[in-house]
PDB file of C-alpha atoms in Angstrom:
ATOM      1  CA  UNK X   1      12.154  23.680  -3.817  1.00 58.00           C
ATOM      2  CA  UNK X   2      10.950  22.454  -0.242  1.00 80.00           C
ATOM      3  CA  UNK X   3       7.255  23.430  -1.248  1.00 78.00           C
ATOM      4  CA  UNK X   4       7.165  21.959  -4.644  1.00 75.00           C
ATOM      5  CA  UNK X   5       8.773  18.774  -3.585  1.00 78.00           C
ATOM      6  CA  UNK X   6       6.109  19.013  -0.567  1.00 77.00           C
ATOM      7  CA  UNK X   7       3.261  18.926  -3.216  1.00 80.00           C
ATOM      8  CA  UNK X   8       4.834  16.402  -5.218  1.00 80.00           C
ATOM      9  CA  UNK X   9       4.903  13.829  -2.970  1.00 81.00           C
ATOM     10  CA  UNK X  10       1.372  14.318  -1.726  1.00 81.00           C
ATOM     11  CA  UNK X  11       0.008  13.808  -5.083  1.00 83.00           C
ATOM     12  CA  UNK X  12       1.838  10.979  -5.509  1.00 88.00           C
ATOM     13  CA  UNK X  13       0.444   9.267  -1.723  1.00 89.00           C
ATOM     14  CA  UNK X  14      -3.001  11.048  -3.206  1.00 88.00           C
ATOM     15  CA  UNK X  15      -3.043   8.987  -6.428  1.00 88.00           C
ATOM     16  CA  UNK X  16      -1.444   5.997  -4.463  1.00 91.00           C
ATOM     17  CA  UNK X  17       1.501   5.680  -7.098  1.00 93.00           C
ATOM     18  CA  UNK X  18       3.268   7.366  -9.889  1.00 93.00           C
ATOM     19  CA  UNK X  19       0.502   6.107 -11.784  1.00 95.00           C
ATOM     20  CA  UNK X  20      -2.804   4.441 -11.003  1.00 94.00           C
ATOM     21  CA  UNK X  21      -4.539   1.970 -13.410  1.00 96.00           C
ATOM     22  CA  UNK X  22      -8.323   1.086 -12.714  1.00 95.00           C
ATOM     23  CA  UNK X  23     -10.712  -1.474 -14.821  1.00 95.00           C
ATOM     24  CA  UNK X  24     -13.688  -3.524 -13.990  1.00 94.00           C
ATOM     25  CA  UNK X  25     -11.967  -6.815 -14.750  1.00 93.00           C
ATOM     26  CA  UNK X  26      -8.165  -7.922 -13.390  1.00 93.00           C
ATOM     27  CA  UNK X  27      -5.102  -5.971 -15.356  1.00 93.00           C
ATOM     28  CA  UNK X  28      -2.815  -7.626 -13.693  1.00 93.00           C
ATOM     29  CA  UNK X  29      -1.732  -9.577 -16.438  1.00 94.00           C
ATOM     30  CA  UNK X  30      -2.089  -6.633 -18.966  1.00 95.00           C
ATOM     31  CA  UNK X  31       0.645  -4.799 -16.564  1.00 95.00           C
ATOM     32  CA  UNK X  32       2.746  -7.800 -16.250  1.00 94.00           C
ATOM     33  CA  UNK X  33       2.914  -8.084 -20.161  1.00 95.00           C
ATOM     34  CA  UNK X  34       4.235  -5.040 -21.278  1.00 96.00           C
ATOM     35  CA  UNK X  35       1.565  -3.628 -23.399  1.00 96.00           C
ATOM     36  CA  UNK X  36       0.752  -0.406 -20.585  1.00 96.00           C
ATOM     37  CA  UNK X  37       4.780   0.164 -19.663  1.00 95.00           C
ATOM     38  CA  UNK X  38       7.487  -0.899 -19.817  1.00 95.00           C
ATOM     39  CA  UNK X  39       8.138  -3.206 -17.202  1.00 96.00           C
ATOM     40  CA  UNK X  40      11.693  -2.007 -16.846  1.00 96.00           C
ATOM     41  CA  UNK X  41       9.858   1.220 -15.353  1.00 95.00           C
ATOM     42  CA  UNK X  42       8.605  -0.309 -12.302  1.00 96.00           C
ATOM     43  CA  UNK X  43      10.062  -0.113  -8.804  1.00 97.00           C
ATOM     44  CA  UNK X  44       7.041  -1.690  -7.022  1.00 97.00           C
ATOM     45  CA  UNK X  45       3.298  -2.051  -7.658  1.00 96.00           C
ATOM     46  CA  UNK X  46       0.951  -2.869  -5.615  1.00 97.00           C
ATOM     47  CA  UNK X  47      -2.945  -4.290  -6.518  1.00 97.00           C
ATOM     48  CA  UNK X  48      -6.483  -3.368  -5.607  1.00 96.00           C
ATOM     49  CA  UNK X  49      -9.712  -4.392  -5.320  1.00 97.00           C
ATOM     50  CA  UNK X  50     -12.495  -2.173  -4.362  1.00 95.00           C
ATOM     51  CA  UNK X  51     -16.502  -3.047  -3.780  1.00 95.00           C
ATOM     52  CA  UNK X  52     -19.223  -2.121  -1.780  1.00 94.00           C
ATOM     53  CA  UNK X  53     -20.658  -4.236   1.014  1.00 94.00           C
ATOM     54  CA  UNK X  54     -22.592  -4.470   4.522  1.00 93.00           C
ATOM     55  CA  UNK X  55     -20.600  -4.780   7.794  1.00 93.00           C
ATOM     56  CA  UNK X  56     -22.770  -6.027  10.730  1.00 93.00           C
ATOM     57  CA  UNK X  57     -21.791  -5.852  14.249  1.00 90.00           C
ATOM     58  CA  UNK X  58     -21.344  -9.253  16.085  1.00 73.00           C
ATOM     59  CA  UNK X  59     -24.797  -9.606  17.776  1.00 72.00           C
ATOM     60  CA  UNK X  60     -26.582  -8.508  14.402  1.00 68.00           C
ATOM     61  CA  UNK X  61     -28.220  -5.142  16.075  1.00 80.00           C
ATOM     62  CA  UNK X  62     -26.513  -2.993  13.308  1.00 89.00           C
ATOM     63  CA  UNK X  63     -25.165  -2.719  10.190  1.00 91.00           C
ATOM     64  CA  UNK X  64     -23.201  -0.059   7.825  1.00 90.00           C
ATOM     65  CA  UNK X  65     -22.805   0.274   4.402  1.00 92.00           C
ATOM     66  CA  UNK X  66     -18.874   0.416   3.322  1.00 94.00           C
ATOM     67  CA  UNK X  67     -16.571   0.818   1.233  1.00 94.00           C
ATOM     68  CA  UNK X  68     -13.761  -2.052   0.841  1.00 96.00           C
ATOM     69  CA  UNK X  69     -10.615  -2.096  -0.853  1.00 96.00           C
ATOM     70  CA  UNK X  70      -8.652  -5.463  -0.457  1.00 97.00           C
ATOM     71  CA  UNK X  71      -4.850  -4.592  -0.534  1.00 97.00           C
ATOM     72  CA  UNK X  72      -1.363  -6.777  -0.744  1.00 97.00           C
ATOM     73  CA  UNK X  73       1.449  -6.576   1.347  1.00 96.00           C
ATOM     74  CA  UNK X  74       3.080  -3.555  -1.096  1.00 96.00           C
ATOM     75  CA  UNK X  75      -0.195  -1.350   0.186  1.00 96.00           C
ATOM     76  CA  UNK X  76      -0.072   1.700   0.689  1.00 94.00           C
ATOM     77  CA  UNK X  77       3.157   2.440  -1.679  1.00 95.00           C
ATOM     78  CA  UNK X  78       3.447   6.336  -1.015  1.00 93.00           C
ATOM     79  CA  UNK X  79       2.770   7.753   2.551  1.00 90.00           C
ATOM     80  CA  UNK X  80       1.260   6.507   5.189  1.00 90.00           C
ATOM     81  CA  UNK X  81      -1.839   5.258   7.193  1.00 93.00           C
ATOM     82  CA  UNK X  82      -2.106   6.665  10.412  1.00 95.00           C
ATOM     83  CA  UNK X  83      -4.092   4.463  12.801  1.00 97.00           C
ATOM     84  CA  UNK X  84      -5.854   5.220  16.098  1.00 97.00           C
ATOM     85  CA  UNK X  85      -3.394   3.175  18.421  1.00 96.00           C
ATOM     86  CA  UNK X  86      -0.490   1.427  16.379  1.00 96.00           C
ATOM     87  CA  UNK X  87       1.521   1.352  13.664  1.00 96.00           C
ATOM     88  CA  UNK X  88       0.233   0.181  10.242  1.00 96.00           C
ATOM     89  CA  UNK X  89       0.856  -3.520   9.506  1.00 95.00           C
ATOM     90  CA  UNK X  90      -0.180  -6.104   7.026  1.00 95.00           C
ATOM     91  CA  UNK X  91      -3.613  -7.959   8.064  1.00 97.00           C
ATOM     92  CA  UNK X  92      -4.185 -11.375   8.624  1.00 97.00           C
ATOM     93  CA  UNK X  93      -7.178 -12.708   6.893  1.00 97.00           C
ATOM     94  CA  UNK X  94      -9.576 -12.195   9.712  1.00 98.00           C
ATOM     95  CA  UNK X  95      -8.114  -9.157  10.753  1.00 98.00           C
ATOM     96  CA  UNK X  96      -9.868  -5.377   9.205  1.00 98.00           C
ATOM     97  CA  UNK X  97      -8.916  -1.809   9.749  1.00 98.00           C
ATOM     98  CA  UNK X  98     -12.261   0.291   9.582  1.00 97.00           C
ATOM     99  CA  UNK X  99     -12.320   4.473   9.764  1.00 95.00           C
ATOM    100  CA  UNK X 100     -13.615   6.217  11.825  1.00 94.00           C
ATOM    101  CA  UNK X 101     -17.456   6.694  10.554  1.00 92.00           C
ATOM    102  CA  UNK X 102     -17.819   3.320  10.913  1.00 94.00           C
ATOM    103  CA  UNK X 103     -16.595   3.408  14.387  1.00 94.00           C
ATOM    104  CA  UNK X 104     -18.780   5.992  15.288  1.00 93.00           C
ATOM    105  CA  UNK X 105     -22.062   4.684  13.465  1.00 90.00           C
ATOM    106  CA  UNK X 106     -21.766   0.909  15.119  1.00 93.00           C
ATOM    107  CA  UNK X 107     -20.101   1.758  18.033  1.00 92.00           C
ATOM    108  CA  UNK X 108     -17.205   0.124  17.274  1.00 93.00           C
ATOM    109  CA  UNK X 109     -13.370  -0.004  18.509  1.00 95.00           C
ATOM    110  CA  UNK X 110     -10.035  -1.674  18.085  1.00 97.00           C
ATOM    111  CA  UNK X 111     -10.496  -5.308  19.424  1.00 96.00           C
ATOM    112  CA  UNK X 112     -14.416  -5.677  18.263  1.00 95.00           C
ATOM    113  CA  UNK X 113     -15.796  -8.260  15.976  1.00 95.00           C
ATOM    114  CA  UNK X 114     -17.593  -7.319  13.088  1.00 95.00           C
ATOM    115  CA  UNK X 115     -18.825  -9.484  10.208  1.00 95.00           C
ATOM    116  CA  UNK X 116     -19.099  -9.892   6.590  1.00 95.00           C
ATOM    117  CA  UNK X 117     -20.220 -12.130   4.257  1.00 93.00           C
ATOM    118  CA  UNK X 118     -20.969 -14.252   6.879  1.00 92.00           C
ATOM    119  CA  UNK X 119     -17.567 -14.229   8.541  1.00 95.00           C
ATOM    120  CA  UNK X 120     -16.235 -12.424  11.644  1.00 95.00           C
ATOM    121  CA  UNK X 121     -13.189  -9.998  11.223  1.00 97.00           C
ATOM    122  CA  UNK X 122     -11.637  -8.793  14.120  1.00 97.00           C
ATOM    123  CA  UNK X 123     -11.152  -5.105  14.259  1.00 98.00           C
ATOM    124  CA  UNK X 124      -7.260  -4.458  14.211  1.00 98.00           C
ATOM    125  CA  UNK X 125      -7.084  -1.002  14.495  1.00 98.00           C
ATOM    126  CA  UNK X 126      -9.135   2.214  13.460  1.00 97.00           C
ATOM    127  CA  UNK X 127      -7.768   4.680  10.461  1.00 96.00           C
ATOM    128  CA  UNK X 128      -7.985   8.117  11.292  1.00 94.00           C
ATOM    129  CA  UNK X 129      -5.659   9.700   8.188  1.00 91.00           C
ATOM    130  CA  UNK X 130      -5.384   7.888   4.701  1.00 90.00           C
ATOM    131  CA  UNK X 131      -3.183   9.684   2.416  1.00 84.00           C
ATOM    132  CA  UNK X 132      -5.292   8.606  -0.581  1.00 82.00           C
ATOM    133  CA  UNK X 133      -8.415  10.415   0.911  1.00 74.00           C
ATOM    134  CA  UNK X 134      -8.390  13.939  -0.386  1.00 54.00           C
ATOM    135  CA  UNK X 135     -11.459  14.696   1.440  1.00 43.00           C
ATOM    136  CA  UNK X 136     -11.281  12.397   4.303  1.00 44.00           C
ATOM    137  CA  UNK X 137     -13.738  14.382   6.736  1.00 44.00           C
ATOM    138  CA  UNK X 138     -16.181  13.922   4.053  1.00 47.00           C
ATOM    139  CA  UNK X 139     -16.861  10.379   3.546  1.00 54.00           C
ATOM    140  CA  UNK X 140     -20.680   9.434   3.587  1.00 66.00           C
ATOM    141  CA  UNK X 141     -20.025   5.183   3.918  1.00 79.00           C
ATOM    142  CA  UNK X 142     -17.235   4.169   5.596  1.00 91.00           C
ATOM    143  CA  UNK X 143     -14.052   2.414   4.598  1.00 94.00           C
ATOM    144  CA  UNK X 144     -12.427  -0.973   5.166  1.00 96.00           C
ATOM    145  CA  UNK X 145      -9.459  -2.476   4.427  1.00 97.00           C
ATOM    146  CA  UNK X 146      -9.036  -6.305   4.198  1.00 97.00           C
ATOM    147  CA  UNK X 147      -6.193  -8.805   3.149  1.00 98.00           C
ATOM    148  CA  UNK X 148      -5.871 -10.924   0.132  1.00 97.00           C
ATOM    149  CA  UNK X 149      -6.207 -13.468   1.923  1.00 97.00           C
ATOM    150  CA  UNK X 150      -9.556 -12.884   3.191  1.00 97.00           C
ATOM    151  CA  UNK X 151     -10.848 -13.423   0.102  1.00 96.00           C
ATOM    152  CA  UNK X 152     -10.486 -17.239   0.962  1.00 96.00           C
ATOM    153  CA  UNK X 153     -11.302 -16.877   4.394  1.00 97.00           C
ATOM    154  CA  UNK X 154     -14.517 -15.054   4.250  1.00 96.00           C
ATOM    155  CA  UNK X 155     -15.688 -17.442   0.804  1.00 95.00           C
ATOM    156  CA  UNK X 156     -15.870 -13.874  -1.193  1.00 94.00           C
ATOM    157  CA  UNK X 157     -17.108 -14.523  -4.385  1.00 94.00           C
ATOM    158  CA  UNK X 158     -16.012 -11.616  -6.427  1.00 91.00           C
ATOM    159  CA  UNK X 159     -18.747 -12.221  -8.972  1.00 91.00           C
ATOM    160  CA  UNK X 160     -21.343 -11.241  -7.123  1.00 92.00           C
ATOM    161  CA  UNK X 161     -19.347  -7.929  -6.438  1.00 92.00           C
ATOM    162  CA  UNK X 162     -19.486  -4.644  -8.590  1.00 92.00           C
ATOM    163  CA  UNK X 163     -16.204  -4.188  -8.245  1.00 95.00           C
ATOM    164  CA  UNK X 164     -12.970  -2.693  -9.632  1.00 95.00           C
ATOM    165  CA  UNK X 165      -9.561  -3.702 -10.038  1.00 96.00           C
ATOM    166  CA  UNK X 166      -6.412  -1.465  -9.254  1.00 96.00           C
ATOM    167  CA  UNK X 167      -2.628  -1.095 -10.079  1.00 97.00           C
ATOM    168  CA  UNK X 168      -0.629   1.269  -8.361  1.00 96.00           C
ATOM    169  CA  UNK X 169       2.932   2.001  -9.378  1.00 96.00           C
ATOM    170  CA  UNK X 170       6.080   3.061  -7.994  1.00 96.00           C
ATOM    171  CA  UNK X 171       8.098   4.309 -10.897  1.00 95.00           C
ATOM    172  CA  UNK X 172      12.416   4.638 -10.914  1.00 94.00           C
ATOM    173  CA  UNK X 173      12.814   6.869 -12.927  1.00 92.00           C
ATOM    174  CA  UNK X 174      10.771  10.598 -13.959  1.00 90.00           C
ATOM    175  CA  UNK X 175       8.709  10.324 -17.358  1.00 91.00           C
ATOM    176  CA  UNK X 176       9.174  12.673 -19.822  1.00 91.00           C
ATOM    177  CA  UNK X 177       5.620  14.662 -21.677  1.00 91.00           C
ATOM    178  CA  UNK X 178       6.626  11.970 -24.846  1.00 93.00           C
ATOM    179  CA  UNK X 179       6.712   9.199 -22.069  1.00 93.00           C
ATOM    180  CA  UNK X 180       3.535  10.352 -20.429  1.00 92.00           C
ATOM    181  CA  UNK X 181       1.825  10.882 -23.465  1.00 93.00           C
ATOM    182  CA  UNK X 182       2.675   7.100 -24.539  1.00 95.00           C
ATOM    183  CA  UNK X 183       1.259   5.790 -21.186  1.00 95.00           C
ATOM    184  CA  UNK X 184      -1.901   7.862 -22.115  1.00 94.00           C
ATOM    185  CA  UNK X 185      -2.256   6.233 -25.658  1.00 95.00           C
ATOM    186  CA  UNK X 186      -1.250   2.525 -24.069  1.00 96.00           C
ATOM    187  CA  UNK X 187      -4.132   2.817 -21.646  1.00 95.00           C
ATOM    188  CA  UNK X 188      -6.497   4.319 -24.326  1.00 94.00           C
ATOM    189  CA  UNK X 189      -5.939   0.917 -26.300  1.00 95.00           C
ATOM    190  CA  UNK X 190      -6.297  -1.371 -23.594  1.00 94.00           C
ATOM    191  CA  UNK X 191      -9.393   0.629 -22.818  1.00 93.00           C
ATOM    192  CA  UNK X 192      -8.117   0.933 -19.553  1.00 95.00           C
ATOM    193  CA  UNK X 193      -8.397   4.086 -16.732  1.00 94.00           C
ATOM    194  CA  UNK X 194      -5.048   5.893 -16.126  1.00 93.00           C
ATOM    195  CA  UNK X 195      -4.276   8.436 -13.679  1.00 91.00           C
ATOM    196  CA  UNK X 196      -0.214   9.819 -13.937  1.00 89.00           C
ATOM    197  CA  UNK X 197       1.303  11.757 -11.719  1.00 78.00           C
ATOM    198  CA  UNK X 198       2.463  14.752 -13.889  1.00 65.00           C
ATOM    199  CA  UNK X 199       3.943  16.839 -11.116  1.00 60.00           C
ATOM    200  CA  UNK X 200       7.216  16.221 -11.715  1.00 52.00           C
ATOM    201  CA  UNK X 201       7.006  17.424 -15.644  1.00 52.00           C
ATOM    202  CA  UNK X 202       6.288  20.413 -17.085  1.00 43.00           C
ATOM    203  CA  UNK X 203       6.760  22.583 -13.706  1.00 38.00           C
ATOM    204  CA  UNK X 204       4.182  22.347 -10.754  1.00 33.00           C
ATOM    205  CA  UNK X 205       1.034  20.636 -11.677  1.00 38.00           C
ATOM    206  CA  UNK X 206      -1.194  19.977  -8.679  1.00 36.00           C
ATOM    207  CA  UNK X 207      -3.908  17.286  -9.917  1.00 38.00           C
ATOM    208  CA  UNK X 208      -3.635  14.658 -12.044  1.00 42.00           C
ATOM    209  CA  UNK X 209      -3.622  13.538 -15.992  1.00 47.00           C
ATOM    210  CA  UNK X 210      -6.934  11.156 -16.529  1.00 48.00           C
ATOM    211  CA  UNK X 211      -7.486   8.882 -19.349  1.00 50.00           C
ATOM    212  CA  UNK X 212     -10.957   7.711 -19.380  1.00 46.00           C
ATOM    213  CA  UNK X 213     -12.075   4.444 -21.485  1.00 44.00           C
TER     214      UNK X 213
END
């Protein structure tokens, strides 16, 4: 069904993956061992980081509280971003996309420098759809994306962050309700946050299945 398979795949670009793992400290290695999924299951994953920090504009005259999410070259693994005048592409590390509220509140377009943590990023392009924002006309502080690599660049020392860490997965194969519910009990051990896609089990589900720590 055209509409069902419609609303399928824009949970899946909503959530980011088939599933979504979140903790304040890295799970990489928790993925990579096994103990949420089976490994086997994976098709690609792709990993997060998300804080809050200040942007200021070159000559120091303003500045805007954001949101950042550092992403790898796998980002974003379902849909896509739709930017102001190009085609998404991975960032170099003193490249940035910003959205459009932080455009509009510094003044800001494709080309300008802004800085953070003491560092200047040039402004690659401007996002003006995100699949993962449900709510995207609503967003009271702005979003940027950076590279992995600007975490060197810019000297970021995560510590100093409040922070959290994300997995997104691609899955290759469907999950059964006894597969699901054995992802919900993995994460509940490893007192981690999951968020499956269950749209594709049990007929049409919009929303998704949420295990809290």
């Amino acid at each position: 069904d055209s509409a069902e398979d419609y609303l399928n795949q824009r949970n899946k670009e909503f959530l980011g993956g088939d599933i979504s793992y979140e903790a304040n400290t890295d799970i990489q290695n928790i993925v990579n061992s096994g103990k949420l999924l089976d490994t086997s299951l994976i098709n690609k994953l792709s990993n997060q980081i998300t804080f809050s920090g200040i942007l200021t504009i070159e000559n120091k005259e303003k500045t805007s509280v954001a949101s950042f999410k550092i992403v790898d070259e796998n980002y974003p693994l379902y849909g896509q971003l739709k930017l102001k005048n190009s085609v998404y592409e991975p960032l170099k590390e003193n490249e940035i996309y910003i959205d459009e509220t932080i455009s509009k509140n510094l003044g800001i377009h494709k080309g300008d420098v802004l800085s953070f943590n003491e560092s200047n990023f040039i402004v690659k392009d401007i996002v003006i759809e995100n699949p993962e924002s449900l709510l995207a006309g609503f967003d009271f502080s702005g979003k940027v994306i950076l590279s992995q690599s600007a975490i060197n660049y810019a000297k970021l020392d995560l510590q100093l962050f409040r922070k959290e860490f994300v997995t997104n997965i691609a899955l290759n194969k469907k999950l059964n309700k006894q597969e699901l519910q054995t992802l919900r009990e993995n994460a509940r051990v490893e007192k981690v946050r999951g968020h499956f896609d269950a749209s594709s089990n049990g007929g049409l589900q919009v929303g998704l299945q949420i295990v809290e720590r």
